[in-house]
mmCIF file of C-alpha atoms (C1' of nucleotides) in Angstrom:
data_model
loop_
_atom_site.group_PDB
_atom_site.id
_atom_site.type_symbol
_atom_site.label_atom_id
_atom_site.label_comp_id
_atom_site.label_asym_id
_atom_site.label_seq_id
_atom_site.Cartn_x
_atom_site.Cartn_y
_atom_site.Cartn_z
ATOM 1 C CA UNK A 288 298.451 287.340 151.309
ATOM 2 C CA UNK A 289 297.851 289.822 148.612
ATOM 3 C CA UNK A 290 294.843 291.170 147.925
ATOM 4 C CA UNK A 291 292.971 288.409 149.516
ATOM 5 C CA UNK A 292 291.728 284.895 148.792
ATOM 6 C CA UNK A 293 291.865 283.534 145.206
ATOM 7 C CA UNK A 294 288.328 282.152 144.264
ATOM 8 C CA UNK A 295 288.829 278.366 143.990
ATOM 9 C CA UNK A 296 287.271 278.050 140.788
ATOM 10 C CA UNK A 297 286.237 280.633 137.979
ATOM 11 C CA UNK A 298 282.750 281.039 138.777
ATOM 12 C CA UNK A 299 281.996 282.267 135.253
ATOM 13 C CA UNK A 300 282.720 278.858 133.729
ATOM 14 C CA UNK A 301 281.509 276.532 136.343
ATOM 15 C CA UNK A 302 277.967 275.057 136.331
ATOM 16 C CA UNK A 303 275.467 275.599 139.540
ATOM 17 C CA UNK A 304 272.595 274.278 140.455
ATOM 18 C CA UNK A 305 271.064 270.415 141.472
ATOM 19 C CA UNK A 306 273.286 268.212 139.681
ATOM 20 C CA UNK A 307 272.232 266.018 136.745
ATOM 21 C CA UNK A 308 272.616 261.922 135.897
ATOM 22 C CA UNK A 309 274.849 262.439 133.639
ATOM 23 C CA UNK A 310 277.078 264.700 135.724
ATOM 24 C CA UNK A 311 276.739 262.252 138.865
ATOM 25 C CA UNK A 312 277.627 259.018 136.594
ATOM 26 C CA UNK A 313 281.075 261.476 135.364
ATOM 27 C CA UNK A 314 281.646 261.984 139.070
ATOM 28 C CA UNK A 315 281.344 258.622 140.147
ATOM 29 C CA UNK A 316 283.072 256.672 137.182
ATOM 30 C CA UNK A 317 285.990 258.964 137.621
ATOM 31 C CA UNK A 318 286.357 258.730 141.215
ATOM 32 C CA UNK A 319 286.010 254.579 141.334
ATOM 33 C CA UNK A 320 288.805 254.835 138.543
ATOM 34 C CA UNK A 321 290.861 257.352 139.822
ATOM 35 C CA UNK A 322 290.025 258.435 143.904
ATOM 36 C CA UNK A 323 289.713 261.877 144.652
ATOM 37 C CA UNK A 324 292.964 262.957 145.344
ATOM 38 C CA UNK A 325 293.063 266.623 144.432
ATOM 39 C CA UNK A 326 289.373 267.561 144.419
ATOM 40 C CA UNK A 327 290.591 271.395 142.983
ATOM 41 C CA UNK A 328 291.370 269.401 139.897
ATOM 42 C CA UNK A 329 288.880 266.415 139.453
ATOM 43 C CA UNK A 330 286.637 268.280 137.918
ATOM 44 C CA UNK A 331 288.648 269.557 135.144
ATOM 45 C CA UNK A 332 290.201 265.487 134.408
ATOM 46 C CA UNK A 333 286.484 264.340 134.950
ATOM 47 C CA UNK A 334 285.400 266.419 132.233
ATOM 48 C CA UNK A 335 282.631 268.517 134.849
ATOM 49 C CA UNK A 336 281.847 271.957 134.751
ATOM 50 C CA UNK A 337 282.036 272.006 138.641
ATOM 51 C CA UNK A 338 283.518 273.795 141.296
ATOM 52 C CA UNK A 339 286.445 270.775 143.310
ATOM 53 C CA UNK A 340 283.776 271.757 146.138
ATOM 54 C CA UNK A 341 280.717 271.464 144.770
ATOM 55 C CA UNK A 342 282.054 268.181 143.232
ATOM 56 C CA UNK A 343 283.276 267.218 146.593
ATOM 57 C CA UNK A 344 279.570 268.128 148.446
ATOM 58 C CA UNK A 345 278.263 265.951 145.860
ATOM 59 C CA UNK A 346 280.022 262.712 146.755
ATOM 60 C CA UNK A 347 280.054 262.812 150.317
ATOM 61 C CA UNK A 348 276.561 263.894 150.559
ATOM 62 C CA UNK A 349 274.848 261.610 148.283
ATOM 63 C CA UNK A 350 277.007 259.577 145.764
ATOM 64 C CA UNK A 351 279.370 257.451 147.897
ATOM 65 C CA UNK A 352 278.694 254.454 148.365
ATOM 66 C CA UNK A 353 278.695 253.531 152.034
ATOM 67 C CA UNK A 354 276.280 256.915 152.419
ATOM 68 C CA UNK A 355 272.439 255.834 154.285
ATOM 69 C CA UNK A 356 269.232 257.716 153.143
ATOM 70 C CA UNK A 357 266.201 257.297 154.217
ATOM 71 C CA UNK A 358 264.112 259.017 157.359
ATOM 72 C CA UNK A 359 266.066 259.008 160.702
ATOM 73 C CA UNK A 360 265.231 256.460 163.063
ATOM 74 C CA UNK A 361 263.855 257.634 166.900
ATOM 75 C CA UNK A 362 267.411 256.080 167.288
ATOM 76 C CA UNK A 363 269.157 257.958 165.606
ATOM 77 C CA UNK A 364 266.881 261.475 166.076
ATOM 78 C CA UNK A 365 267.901 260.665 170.062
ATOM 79 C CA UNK A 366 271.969 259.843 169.519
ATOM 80 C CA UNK A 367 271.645 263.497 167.161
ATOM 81 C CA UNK A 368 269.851 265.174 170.091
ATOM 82 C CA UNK A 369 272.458 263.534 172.737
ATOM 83 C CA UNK A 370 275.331 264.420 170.212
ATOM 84 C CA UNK A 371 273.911 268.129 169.834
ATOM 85 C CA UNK A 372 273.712 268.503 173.551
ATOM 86 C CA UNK A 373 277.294 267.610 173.838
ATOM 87 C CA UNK A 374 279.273 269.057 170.538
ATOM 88 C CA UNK A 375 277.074 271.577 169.986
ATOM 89 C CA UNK A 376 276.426 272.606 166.115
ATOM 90 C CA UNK A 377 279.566 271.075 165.253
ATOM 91 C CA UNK A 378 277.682 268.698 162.945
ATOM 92 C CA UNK A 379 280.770 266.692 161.379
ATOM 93 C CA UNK A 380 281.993 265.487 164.990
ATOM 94 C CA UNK A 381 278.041 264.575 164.952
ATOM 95 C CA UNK A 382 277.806 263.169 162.089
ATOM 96 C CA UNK A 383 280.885 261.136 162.983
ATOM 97 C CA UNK A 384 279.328 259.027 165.730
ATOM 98 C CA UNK A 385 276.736 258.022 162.793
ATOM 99 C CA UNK A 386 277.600 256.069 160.286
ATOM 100 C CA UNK A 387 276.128 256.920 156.975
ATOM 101 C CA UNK A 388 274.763 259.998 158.001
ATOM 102 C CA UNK A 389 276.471 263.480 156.579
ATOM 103 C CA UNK A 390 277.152 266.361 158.894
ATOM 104 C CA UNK A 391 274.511 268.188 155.949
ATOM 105 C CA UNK A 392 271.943 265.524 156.337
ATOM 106 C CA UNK A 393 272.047 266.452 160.335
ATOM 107 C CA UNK A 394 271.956 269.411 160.020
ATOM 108 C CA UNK A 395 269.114 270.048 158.539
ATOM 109 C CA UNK A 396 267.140 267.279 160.095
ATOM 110 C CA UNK A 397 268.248 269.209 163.684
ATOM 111 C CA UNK A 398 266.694 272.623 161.932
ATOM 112 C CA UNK A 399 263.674 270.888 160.610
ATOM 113 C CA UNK A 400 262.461 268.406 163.228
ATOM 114 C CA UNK A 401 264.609 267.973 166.178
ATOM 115 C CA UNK A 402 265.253 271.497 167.419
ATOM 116 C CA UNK A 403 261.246 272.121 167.390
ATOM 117 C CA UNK A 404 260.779 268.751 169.082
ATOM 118 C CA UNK A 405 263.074 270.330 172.113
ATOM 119 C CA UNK A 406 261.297 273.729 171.404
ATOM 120 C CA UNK A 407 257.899 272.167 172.052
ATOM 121 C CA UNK A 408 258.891 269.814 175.002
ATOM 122 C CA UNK A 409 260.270 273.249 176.891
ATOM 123 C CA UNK A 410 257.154 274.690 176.234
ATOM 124 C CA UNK A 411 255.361 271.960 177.358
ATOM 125 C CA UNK A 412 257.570 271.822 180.465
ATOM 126 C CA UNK A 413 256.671 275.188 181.208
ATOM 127 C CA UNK A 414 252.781 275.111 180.911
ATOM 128 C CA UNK A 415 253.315 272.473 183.476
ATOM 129 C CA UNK A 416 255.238 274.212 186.092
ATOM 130 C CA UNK A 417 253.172 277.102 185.163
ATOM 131 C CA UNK A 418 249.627 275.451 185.929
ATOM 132 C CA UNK A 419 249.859 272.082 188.061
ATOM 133 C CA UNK A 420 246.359 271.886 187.636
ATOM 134 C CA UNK A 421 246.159 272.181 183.761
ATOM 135 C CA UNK A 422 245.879 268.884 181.936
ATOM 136 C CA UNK A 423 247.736 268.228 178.571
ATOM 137 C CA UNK A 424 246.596 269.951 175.768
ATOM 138 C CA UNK A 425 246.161 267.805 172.707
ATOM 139 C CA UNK A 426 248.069 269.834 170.386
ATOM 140 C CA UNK A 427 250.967 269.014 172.920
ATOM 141 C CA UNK A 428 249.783 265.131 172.790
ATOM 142 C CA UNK A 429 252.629 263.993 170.566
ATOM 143 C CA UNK A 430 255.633 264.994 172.200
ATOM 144 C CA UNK A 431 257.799 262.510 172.793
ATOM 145 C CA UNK A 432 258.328 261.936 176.352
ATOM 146 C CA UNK A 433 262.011 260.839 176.509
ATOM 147 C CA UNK A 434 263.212 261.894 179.476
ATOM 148 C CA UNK A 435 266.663 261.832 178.752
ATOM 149 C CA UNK A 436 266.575 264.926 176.542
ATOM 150 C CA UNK A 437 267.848 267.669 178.946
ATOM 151 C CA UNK A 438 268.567 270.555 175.984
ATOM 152 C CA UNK A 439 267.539 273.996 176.696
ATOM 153 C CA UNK A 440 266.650 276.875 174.893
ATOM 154 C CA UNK A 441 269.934 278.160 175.442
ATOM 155 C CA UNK A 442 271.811 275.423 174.886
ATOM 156 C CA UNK A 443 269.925 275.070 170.936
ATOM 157 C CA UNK A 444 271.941 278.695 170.079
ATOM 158 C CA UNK A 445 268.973 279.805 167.968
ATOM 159 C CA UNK A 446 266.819 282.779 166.661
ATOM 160 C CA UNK A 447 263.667 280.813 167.118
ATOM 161 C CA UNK A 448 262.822 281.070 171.071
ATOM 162 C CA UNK A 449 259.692 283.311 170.104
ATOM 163 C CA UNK A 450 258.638 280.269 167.333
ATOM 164 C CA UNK A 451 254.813 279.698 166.875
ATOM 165 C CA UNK A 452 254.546 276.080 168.450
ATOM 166 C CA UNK A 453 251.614 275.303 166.534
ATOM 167 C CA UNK A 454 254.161 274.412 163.386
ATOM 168 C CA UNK A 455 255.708 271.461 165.162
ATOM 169 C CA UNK A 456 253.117 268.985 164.852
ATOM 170 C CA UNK A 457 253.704 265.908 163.087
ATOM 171 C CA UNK A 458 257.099 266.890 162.009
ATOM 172 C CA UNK A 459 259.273 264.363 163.724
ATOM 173 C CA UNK A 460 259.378 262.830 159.913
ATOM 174 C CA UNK A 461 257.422 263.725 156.994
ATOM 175 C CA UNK A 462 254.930 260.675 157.004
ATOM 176 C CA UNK A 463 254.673 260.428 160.708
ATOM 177 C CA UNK A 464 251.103 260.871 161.709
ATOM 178 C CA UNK A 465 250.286 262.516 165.191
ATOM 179 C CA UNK A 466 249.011 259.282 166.727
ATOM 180 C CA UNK A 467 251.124 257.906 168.683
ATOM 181 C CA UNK A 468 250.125 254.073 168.086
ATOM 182 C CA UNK A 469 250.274 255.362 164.226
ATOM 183 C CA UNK A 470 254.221 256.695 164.843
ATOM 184 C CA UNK A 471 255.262 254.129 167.039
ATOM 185 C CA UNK A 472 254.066 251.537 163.983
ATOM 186 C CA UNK A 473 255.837 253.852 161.519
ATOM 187 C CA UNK A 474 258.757 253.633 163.851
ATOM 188 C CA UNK A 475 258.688 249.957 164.280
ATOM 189 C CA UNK A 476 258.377 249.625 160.172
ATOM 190 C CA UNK A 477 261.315 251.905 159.752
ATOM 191 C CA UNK A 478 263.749 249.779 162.344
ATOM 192 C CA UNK A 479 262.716 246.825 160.259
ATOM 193 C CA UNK A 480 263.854 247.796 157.345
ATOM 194 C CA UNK A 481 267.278 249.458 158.516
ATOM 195 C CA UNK A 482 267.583 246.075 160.488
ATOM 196 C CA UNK A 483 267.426 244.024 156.537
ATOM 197 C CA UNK A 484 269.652 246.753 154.652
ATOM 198 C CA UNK A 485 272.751 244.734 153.553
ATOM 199 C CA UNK A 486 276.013 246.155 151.836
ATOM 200 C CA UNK A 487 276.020 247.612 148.403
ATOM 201 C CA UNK A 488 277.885 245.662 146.009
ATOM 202 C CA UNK A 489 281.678 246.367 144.547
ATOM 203 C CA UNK A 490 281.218 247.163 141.164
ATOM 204 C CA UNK A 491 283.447 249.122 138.623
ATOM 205 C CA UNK A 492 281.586 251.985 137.520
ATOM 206 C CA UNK A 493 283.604 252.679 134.647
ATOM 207 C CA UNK A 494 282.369 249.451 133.251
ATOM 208 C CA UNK A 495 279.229 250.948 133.336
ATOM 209 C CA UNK A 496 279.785 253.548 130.943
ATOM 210 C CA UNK A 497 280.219 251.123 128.606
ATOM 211 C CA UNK A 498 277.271 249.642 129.039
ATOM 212 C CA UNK A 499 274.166 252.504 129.537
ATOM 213 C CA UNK A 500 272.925 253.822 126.611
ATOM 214 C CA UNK A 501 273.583 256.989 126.752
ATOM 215 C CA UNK A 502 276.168 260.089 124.960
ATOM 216 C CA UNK A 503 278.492 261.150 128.244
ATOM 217 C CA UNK A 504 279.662 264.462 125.906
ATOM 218 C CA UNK A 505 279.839 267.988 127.245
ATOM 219 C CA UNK A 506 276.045 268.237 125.656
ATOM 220 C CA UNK A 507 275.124 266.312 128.181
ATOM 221 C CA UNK A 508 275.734 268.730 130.854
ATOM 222 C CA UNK A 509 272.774 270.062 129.173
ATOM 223 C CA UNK A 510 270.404 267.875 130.523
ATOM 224 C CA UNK A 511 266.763 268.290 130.111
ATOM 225 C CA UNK A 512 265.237 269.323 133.415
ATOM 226 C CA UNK A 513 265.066 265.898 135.470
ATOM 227 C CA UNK A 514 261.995 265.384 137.955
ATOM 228 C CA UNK A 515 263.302 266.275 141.067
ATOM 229 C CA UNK A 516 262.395 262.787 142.509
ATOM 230 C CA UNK A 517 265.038 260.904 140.122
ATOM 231 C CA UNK A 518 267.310 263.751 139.879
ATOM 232 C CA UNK A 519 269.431 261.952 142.251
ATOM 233 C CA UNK A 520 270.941 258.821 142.372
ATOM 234 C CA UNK A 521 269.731 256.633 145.142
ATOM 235 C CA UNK A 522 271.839 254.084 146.405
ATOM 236 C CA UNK A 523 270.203 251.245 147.016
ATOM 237 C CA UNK A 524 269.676 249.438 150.170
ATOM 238 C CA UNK A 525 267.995 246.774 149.517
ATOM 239 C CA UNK A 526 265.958 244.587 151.713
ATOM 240 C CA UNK A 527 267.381 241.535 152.084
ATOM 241 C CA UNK A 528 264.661 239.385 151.002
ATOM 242 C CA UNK A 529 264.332 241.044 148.052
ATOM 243 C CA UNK A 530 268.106 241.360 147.144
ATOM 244 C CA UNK A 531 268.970 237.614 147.730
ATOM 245 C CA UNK A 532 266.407 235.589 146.555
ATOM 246 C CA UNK A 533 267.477 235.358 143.539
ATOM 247 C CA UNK A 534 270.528 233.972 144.229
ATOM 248 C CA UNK A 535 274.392 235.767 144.444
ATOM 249 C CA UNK A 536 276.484 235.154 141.429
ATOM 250 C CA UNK A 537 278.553 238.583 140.855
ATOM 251 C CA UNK A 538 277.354 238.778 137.168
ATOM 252 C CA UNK A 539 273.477 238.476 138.870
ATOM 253 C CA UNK A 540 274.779 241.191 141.283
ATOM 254 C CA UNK A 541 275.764 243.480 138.712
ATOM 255 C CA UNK A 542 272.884 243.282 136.260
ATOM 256 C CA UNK A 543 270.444 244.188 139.439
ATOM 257 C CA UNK A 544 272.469 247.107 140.361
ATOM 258 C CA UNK A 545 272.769 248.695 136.698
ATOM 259 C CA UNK A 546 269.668 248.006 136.281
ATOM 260 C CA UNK A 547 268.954 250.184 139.108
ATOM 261 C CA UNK A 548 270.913 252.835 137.907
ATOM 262 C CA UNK A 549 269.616 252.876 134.451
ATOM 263 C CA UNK A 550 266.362 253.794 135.917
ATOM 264 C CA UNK A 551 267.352 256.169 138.780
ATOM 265 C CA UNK A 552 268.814 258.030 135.862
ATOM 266 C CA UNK A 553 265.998 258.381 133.999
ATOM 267 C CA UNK A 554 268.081 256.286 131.224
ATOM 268 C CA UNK A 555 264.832 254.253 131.048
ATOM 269 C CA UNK A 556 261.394 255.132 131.340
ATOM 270 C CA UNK A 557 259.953 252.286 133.714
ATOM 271 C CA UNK A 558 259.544 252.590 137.360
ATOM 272 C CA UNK A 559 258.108 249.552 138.596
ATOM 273 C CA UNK A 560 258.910 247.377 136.086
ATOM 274 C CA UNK A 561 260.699 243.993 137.058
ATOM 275 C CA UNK A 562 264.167 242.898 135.873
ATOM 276 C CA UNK A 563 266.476 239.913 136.499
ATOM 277 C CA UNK A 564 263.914 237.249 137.044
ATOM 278 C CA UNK A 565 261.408 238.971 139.141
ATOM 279 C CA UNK A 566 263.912 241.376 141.111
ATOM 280 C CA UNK A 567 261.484 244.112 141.935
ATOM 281 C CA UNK A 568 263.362 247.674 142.405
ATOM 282 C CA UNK A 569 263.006 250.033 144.833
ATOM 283 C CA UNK A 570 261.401 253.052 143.689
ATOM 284 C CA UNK A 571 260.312 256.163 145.288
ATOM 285 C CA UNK A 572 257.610 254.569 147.249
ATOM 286 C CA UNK A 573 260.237 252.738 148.873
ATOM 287 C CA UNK A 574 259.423 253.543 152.333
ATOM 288 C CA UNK A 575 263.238 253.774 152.986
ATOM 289 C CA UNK A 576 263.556 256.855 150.692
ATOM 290 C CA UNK A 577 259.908 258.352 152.245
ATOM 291 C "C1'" DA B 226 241.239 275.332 140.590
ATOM 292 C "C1'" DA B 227 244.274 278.832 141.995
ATOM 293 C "C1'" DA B 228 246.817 281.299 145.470
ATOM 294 C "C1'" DT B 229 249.365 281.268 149.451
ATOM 295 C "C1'" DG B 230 252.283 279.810 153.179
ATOM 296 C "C1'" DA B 231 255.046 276.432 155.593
ATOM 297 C "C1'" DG B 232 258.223 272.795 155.545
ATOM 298 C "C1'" DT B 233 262.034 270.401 153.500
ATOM 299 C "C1'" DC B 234 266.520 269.708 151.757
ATOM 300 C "C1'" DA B 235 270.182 270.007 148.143
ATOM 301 C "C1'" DA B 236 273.531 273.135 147.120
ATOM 302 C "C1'" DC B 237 276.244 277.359 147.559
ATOM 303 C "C1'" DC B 238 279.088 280.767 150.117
ATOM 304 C "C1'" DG B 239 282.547 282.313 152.944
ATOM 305 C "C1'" DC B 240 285.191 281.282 156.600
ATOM 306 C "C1'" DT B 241 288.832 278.603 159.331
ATOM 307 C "C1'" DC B 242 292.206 275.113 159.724
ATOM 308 C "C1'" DA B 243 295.943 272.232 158.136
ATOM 309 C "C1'" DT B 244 299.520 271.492 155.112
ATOM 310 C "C1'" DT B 245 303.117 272.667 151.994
ATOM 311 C "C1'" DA B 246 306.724 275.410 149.779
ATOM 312 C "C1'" DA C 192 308.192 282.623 159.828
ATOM 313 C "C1'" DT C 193 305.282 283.532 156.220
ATOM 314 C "C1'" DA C 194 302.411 283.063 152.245
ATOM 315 C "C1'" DA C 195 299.834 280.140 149.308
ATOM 316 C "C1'" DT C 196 296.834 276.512 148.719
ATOM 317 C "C1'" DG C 197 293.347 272.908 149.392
ATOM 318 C "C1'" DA C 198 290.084 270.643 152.365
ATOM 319 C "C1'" DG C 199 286.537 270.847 155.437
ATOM 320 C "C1'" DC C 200 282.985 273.077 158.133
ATOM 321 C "C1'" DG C 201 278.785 275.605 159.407
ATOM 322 C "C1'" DG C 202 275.432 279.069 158.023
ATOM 323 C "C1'" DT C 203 272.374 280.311 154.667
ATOM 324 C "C1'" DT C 204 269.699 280.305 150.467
ATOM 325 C "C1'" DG C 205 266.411 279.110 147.139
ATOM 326 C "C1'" DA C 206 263.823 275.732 144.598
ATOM 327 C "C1'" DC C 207 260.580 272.478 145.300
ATOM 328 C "C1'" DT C 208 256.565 269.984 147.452
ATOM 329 C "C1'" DC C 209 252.593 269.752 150.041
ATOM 330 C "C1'" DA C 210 248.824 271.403 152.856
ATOM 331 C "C1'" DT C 211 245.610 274.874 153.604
ATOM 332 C "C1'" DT C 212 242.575 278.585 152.358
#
DNA sequence: AAATGAGTCAACCGCTCATTA
DNA sequence: ATAATGAGCGGTTGACTCATT
């Protein structure tokens, strides 16, 4: 093999960084056309300064279709923590027993909440066998006490065994509080919603393009720096009582969803304005994108 | 109000594996 | 059998947000 591995792309002409509207909308329009065969070359024939990986990342991470967002349920959080205990960190064969979830999306939610939450229930396993006398101490009071987790410190393979405990608290999700009738409300909120997502709807995105207002040329690569929290297009899952009360026609379908788009892309400036005869989007207070 | 630190997560890097010529 | 290539994977980074001081 020479003098070892070709780059895949020339890194001096390929963009980095979190990708734009305009360069997500290329991505998808191309690949609902075309597929993504040959992901070395969609970039080029999508007319995207992009690596074939990065373009690749992008898709299965956050722009296809059948992808979930959202927090992780205590369902899910246990089936990862099962799954770890199991595969390992071989977080695609993970991410494979859950549907919608990325092998990324895992991973970091294992780094960030889950291998703590083990962390601390060791620790609290040990203060106990340590002291049988010593009662619970309330910094410990949130732990969940499933007792079907059986991980180890050795078994989570990481650098952290000497971690500061202190940091896990209230991190199994950003917006769960510490009380436990407060989580296990959060918890119950979050199921409920999952339970009403429904299916996102087939529509050509190329027919889009003709549509949106807005100049796909290679200036728009140069896109003014996007807030972070519409940087990213947001698939919707839509509660169902929202999505179908105003009735199913495919036209009705498609105007919603557009709409949706225009305004995850920034290509309009309202957030919580209404469209389609009272269709109310979901924005970032959605709780499903908390 | 500003500075600082911790937590989060999207994206990149480099490697391995599978396939093809 | 071997080299070349592309896809996929896991580890890591760095920008960003939020809470605390």
């Amino acid at each position: 093999m020479g003098k070892g591995r070709a780059p895949c792309c020339d890194k001096s002409k390929v963009k980095k960084g979190p990708w734009t509207p305009a360069e997500d909308l290329k991505l998808i329009s191309f690949i609902q056309k075309y597929g993504h065969g040959n992901w070395r070359a969609l970039p080029k024939q999508a007319g995207l300064l992009r690596c074939g990986k990065s373009c690749r990342l992008r898709w299965i991470n956050y722009l296809r279709p059948d992808v979930k967002r959202g927090n992780f349920t205590p369902q899910e959080e246990d089936t990862i923590i099962k799954l770890h205990h199991s595969f390992g960190n071989r977080w695609s064969k993970i991410a494979s027993h859950l549907p919608g979830r990325t092998d990324n999306e895992i991973k970091n939610v294992w780094n960030t909440h889950l291998k703590k939450r083990i962390l601390k229930k060791e620790e609290y396993r040990d203060m106990k066998n340590n002291s049988s006398c010593a009662s619970s101490p309330s910094s410990l009071s949130s732990i969940h006490q499933d007792d079907h987790i059986t991980s180890s410190r050795e078994e989570l393979g990481d650098h952290n065994k000497g971690q500061h405990l202190d940091t896990y608290a209230g991190s199994c999700s950003p917006n769960t509080t510490t009380s436990s009738n407060a989580s296990l409300n959060v918890d119950q909120f979050s199921m409920d919603m999952i339970n009403q997502v429904i299916e996102i709807p087939d529509i050509d995105f190329s027919d889009m393009l003709d549509d949106i207002p807005i100049n796909l040329g290679p200036h728009d690569l140069d896109y003014p720096k996007v807030d972070s929290s519409t940087a990213h297009i947001q698939y919707p899952q839509l509660p169902v009582a929202q999505y179908t009360a105003q009735g199913s026609s495919d036209e009705y379908e498609c105007q919603k969803w557009m709409r949706y788009l225009e305004i995850e892309l920034g290509l309009t400036t309202s957030n919580n304005e209404q469209c389609c005869d009272g269709f109310t989007l979901p924005h970032q207070n959605n709780p499903m994108q908390v």
